[in-house]
mmCIF file of C-alpha atoms (C1' of nucleotides) in Angstrom:
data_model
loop_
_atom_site.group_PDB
_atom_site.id
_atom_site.type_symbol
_atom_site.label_atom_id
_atom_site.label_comp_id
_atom_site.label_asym_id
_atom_site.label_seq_id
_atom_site.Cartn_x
_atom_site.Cartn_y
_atom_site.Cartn_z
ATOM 1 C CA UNK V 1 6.747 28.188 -18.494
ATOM 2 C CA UNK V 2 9.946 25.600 -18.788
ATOM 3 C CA UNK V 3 9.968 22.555 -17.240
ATOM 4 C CA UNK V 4 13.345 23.851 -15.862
ATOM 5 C CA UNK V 5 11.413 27.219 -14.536
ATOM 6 C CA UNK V 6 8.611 25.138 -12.695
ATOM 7 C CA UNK V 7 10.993 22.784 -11.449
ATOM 8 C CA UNK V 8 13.063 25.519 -10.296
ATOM 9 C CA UNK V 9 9.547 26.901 -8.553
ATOM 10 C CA UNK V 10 8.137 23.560 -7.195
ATOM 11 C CA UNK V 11 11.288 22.080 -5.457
ATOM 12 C CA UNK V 12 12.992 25.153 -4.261
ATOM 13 C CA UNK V 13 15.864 24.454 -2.325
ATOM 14 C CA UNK V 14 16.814 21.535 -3.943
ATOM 15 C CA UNK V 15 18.723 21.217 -6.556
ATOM 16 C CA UNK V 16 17.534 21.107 -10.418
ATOM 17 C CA UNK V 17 19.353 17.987 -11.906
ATOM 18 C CA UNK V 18 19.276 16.349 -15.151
ATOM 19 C CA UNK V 19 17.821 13.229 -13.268
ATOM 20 C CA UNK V 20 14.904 15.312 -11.873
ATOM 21 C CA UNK V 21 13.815 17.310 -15.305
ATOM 22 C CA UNK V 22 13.884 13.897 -17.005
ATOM 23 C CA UNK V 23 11.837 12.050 -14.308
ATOM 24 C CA UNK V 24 9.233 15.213 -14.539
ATOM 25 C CA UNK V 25 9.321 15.174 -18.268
ATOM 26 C CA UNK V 26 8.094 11.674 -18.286
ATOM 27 C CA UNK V 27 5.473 12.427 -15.859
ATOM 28 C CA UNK V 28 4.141 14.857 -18.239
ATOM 29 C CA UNK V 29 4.300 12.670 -20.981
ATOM 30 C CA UNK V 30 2.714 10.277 -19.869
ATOM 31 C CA UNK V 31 -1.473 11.056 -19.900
ATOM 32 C CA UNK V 32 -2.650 8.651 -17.225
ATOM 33 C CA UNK V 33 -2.386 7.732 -13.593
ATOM 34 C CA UNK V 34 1.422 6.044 -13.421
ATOM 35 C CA UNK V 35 3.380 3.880 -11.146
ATOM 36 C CA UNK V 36 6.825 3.783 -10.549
ATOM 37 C CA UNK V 37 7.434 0.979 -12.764
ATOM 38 C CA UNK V 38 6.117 2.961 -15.702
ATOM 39 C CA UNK V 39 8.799 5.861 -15.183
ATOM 40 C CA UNK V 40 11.367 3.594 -14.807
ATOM 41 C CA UNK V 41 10.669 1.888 -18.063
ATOM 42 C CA UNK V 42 10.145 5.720 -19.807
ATOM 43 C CA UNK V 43 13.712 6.749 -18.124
ATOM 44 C CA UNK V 44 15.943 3.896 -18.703
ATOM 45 C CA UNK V 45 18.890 6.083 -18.460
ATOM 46 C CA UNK V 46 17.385 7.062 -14.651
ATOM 47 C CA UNK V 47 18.074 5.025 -11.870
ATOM 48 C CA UNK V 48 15.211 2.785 -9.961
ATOM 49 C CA UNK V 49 15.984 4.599 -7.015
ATOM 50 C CA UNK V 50 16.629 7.857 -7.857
ATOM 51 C CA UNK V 51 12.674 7.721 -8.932
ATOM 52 C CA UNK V 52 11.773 6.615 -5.708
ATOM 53 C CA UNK V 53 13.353 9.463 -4.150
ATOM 54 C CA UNK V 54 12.158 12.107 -6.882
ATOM 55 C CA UNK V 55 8.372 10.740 -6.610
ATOM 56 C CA UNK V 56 8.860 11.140 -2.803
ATOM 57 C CA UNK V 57 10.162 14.691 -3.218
ATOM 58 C CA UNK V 58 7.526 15.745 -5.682
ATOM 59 C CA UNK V 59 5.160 14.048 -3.684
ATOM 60 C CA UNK V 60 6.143 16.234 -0.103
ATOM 61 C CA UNK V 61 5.839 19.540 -2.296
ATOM 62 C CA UNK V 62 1.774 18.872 -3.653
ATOM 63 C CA UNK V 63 3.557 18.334 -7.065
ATOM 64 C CA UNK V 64 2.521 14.764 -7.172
ATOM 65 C CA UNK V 65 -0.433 13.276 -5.521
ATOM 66 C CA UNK V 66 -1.124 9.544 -4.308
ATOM 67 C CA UNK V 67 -4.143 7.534 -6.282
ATOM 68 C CA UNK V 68 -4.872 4.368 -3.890
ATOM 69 C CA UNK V 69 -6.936 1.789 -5.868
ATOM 70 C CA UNK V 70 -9.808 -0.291 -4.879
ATOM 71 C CA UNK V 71 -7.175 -3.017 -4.459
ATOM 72 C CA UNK V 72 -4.835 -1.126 -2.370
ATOM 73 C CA UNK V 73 -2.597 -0.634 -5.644
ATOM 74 C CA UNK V 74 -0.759 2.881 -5.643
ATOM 75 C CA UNK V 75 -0.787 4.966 -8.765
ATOM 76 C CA UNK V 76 0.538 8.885 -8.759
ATOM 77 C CA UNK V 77 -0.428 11.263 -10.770
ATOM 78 C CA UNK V 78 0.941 15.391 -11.439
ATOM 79 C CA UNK V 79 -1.410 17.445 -9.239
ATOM 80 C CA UNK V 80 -3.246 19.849 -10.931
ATOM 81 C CA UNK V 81 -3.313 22.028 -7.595
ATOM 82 C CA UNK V 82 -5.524 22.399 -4.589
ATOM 83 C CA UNK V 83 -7.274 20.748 -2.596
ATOM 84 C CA UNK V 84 -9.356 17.398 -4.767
ATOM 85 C CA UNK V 85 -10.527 14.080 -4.879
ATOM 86 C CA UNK V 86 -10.260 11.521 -7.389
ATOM 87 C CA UNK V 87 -12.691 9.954 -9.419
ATOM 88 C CA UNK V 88 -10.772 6.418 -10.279
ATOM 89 C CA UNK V 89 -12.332 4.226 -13.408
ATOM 90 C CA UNK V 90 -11.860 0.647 -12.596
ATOM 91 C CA UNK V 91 -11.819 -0.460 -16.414
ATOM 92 C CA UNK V 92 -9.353 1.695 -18.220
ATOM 93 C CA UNK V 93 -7.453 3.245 -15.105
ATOM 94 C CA UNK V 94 -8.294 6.541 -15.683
ATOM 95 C CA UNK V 95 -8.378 8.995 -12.978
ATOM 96 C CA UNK V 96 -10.176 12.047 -13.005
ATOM 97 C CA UNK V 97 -9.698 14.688 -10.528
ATOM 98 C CA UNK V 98 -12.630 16.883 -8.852
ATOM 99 C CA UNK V 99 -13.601 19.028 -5.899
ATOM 100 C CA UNK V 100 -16.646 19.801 -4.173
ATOM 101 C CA UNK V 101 -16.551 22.714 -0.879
ATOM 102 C CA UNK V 102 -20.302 21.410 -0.077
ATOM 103 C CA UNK V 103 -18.543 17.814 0.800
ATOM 104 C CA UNK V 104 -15.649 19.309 2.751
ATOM 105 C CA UNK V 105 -17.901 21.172 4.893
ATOM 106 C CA UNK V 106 -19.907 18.002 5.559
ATOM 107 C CA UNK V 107 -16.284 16.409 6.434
ATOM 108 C CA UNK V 108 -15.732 18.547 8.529
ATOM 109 C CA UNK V 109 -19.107 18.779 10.403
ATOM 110 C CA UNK V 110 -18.678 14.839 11.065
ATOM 111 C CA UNK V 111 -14.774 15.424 12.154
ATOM 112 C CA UNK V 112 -16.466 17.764 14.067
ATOM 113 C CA UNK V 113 -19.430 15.821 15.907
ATOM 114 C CA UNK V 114 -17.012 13.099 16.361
ATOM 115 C CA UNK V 115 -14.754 15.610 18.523
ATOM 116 C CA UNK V 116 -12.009 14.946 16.250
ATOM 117 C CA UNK V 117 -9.183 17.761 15.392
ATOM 118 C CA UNK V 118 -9.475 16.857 11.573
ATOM 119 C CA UNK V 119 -5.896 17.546 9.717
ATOM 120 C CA UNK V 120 -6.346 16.471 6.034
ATOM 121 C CA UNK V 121 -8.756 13.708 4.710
ATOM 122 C CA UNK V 122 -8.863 11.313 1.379
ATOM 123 C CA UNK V 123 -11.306 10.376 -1.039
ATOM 124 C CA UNK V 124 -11.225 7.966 -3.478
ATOM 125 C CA UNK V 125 -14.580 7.580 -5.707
ATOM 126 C CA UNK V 126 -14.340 4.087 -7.607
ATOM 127 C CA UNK V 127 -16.800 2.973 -10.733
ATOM 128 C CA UNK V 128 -16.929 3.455 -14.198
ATOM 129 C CA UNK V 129 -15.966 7.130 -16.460
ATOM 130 C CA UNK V 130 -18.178 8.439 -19.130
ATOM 131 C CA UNK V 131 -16.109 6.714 -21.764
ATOM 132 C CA UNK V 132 -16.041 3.097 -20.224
ATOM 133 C CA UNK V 133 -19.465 3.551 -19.247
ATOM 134 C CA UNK A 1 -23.116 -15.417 19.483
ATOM 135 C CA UNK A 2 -19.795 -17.824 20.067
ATOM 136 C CA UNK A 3 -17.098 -17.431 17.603
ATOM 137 C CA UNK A 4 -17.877 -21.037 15.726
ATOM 138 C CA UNK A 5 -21.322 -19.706 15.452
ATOM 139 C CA UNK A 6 -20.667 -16.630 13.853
ATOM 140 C CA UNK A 7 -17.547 -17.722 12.001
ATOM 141 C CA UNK A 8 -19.549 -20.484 10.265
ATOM 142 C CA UNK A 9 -22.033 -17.550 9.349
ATOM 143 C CA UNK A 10 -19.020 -15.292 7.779
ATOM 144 C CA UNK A 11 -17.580 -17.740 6.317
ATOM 145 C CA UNK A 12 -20.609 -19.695 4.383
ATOM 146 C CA UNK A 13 -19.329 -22.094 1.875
ATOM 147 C CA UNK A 14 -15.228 -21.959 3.545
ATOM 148 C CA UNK A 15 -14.336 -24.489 6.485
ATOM 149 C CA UNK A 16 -14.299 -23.600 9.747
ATOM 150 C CA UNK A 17 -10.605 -24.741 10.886
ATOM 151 C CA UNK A 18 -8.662 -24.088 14.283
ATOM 152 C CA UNK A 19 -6.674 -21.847 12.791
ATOM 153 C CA UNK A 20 -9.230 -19.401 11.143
ATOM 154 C CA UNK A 21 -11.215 -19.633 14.746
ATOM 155 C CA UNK A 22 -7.981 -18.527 16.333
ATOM 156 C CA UNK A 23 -7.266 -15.517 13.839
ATOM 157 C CA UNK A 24 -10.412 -14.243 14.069
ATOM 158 C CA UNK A 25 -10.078 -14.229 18.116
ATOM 159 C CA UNK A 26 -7.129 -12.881 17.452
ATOM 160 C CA UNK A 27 -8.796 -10.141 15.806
ATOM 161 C CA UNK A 28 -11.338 -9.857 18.652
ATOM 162 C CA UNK A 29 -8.937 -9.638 21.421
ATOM 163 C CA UNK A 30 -6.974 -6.722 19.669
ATOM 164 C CA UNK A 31 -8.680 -3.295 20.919
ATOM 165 C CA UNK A 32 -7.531 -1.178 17.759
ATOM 166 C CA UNK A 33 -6.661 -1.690 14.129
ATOM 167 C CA UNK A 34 -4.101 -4.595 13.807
ATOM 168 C CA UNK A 35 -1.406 -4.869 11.403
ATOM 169 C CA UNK A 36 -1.094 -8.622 9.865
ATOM 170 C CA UNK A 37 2.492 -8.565 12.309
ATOM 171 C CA UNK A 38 0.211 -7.960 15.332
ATOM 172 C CA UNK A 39 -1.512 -11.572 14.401
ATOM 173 C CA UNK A 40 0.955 -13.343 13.726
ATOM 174 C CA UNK A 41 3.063 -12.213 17.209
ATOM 175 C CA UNK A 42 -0.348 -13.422 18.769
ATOM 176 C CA UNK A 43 -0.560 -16.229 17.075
ATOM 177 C CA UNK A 44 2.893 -18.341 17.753
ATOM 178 C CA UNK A 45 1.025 -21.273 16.352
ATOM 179 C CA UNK A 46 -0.315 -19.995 13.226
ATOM 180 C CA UNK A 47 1.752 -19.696 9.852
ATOM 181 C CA UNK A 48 2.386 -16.315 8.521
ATOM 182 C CA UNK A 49 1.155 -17.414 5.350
ATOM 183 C CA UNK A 50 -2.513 -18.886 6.731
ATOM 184 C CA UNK A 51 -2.678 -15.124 8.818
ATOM 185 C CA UNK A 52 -2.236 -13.327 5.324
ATOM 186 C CA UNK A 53 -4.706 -15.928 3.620
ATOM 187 C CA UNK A 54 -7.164 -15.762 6.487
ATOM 188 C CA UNK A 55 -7.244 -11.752 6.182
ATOM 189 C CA UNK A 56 -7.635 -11.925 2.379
ATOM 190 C CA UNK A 57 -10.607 -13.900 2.797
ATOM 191 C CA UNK A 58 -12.587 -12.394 5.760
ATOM 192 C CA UNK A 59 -11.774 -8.714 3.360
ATOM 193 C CA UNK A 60 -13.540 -10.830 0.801
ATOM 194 C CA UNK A 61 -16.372 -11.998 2.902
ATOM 195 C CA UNK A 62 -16.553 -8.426 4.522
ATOM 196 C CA UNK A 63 -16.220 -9.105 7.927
ATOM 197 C CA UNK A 64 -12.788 -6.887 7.701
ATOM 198 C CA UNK A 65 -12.091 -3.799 6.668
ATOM 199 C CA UNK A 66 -8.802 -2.318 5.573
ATOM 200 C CA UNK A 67 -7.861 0.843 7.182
ATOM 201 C CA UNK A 68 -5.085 3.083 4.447
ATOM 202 C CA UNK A 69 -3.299 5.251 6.597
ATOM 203 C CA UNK A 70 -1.931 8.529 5.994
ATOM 204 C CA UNK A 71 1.590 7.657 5.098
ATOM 205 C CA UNK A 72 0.220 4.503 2.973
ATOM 206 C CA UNK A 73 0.460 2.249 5.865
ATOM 207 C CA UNK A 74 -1.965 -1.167 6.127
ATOM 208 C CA UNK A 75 -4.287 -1.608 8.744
ATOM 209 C CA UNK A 76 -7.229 -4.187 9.458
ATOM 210 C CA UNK A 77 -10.089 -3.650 11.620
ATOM 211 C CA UNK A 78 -13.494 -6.099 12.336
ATOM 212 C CA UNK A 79 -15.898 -4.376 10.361
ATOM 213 C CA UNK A 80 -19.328 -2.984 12.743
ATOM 214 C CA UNK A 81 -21.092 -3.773 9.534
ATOM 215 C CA UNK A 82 -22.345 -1.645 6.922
ATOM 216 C CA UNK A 83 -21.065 1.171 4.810
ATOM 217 C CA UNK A 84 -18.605 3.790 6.697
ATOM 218 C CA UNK A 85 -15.877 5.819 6.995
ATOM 219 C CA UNK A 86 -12.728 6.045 9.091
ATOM 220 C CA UNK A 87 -11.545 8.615 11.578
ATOM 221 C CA UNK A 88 -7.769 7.812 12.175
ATOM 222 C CA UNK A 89 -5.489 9.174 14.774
ATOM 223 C CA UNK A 90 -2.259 10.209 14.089
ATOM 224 C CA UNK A 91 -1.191 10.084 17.751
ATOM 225 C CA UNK A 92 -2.430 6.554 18.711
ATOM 226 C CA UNK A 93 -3.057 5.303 15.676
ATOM 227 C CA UNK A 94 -6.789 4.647 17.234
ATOM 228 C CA UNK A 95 -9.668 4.426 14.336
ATOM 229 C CA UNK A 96 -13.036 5.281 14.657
ATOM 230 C CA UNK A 97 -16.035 4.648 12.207
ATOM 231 C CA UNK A 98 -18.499 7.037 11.362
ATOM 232 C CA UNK A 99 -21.623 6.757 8.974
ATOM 233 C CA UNK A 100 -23.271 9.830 7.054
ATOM 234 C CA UNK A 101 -26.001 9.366 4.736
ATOM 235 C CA UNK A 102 -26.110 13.315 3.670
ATOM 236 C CA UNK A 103 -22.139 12.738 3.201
ATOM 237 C CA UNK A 104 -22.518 9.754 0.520
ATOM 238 C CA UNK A 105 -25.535 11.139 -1.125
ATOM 239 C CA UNK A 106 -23.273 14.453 -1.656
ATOM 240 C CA UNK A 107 -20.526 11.837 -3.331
ATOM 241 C CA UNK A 108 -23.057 10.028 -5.286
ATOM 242 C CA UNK A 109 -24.227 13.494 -6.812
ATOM 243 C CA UNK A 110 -20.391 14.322 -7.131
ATOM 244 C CA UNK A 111 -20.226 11.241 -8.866
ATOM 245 C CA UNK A 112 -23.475 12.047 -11.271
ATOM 246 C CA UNK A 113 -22.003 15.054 -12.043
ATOM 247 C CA UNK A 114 -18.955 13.494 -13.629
ATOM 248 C CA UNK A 115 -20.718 11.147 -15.549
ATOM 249 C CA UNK A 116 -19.270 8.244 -13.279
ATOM 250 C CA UNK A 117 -20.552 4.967 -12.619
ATOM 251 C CA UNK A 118 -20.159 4.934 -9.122
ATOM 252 C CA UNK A 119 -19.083 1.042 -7.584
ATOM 253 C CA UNK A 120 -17.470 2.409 -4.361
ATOM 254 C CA UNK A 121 -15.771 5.148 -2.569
ATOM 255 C CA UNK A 122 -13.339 4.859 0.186
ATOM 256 C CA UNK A 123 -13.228 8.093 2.677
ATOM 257 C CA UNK A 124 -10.533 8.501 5.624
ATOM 258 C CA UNK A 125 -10.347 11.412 7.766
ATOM 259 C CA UNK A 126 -6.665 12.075 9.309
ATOM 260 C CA UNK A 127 -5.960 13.911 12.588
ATOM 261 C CA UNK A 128 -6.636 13.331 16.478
ATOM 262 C CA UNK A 129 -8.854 12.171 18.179
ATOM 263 C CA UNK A 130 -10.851 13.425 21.053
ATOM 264 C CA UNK A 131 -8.721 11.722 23.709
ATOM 265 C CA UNK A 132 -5.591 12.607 22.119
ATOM 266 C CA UNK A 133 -6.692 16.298 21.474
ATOM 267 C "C1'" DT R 1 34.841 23.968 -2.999
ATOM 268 C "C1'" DT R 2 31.348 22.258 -0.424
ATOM 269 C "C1'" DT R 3 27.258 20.065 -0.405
ATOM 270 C "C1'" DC R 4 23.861 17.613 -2.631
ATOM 271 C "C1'" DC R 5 22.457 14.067 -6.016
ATOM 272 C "C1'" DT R 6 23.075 9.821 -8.590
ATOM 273 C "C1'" DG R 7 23.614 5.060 -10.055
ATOM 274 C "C1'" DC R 8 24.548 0.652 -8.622
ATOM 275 C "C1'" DA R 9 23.977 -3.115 -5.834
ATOM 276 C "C1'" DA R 10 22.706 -5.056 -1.654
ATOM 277 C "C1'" DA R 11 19.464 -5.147 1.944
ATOM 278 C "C1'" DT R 12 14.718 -4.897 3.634
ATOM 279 C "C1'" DG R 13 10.165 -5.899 4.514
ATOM 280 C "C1'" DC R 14 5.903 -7.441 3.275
ATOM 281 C "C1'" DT R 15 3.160 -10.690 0.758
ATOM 282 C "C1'" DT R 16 2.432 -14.713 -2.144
ATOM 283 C "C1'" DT R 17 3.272 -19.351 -3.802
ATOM 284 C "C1'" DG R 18 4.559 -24.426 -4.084
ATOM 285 C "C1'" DC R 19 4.165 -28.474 -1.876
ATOM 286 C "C1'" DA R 20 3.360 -32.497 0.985
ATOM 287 C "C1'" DC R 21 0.809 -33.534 5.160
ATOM 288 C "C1'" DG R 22 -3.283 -33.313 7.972
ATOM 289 C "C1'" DA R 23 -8.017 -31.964 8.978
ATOM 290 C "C1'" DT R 24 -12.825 -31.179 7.606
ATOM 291 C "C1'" DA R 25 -17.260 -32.145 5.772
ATOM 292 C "C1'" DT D 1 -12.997 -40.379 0.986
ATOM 293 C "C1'" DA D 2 -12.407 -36.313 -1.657
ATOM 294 C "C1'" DT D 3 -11.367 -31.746 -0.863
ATOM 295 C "C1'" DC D 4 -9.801 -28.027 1.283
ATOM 296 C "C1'" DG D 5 -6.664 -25.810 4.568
ATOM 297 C "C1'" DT D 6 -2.091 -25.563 6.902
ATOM 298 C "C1'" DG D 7 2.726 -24.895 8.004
ATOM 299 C "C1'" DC D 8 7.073 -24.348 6.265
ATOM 300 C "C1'" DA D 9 10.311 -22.581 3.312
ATOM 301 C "C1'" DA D 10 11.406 -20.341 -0.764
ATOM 302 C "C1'" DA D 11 10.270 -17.076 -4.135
ATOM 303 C "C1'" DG D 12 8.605 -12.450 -5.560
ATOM 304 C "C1'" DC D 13 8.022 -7.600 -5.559
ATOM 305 C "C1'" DA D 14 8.296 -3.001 -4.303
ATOM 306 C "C1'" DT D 15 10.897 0.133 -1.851
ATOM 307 C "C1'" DT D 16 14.896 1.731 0.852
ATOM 308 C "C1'" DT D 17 19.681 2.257 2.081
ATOM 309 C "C1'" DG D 18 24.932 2.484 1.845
ATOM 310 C "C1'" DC D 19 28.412 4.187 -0.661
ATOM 311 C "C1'" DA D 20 31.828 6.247 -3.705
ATOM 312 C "C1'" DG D 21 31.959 9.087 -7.734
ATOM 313 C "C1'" DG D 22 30.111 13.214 -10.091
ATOM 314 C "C1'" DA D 23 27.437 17.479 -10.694
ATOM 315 C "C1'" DA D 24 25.261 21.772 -9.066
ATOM 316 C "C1'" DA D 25 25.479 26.078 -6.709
#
DNA sequence: TTTCCTGCAAATGCTTTGCACGATA
DNA sequence: TATCGTGCAAAGCATTTGCAGGAAA
């Protein structure tokens, strides 16, 4: 599949631009968790703002999901699709995604006993990955 | 326990100033989670800058916790003490804490499995609460 | 051709910093 | 008395918005 095709696919309705192929490119070139800042740098040809609004975009259609850090920082990342949680490595950045039914149950039950109508729910596991050890 | 009492306990090592004594009432008279706006339109005497640098340090010294909201929004909140989690509503905005050991056992094995060094996790549960239905 | 998107620049809003004065231990 | 904390104002950043020109459908 194109990056043109998924685009096409993932933001249907709106309108495939040379702005938003080149802001996804870079988001697929780039292997980590990224900020805005980093794109910006990547696309100097892009506009600050146009990012903004294409990370928003991508982010309202599950393309692009939200890392918070320990320290409140905000990274995003290209969803790999579905429902996850992130594992986020406080020594090289890293962010690794993973998912775990036996933990959204137990969400739920405690949404549950508190009498709360639970609508959607974020995890964010920080420490060290296998390679930073 | 009066505030001077307790503050002095928090705050080990720091000074115990009118101005911390009168954020951390602040804090006390506010039912829900506060935004550091709230404090400082409560606090007509207190410099913006000494709210924000009396926040950073009770975070530091744990006696706050900082409450991410759905859209990415800040919110503090006087910690009950210990380890929990966060209920929030998105119709009043109220937050309630909750505590599962079965629930951070499960993330510690998640964790395992990975081959992460867990530090910390941070867990927040989105939707409405019982009053708001 | 109509509507949507873009870049630029300005505006915002939140948070931090520099500094001289005042308070605390 | 030696620090540490404070208020004020200015600086810093990240993000959003207004707008006129240009591109997509």
């Amino acid at each position: 599949m194109t990056v043109a095709e998924d685009t096409a696919v993932s933001l249907a309705g709106h309108r495939v631009t040379a702005a938003r192929r080149a802001v996804l490119e870079a988001m697929r070139a780039t292997p980590g968790p990224f900020t805005v800042e980093d794109l910006c740098a990547a696309l100097p040809g892009v506009g600050r703002a146009t990012v903004f609004r294409t990370v928003k975009l991508l982010q309202e259609h599950d393309v692009l999901c939200r890392v918070v850090l320990e320290d409140g920082g905000v990274r995003y990342q290209l969803s790999t699709g579905g429902h996850h949680h992130h594992l986020v490595c406080s020594r090289c950045g890293g962010v690794q995604e993973f998912a775990d039914p036996a933990l959204d149950l137990l969400i739920q039950q405690n949404a549950r006993a508190a009498a709360f109508a639970l609508d959607g729910h974020s995890l964010e596991l920080y420490g060290r990955c296998a390679a930073c050890g």
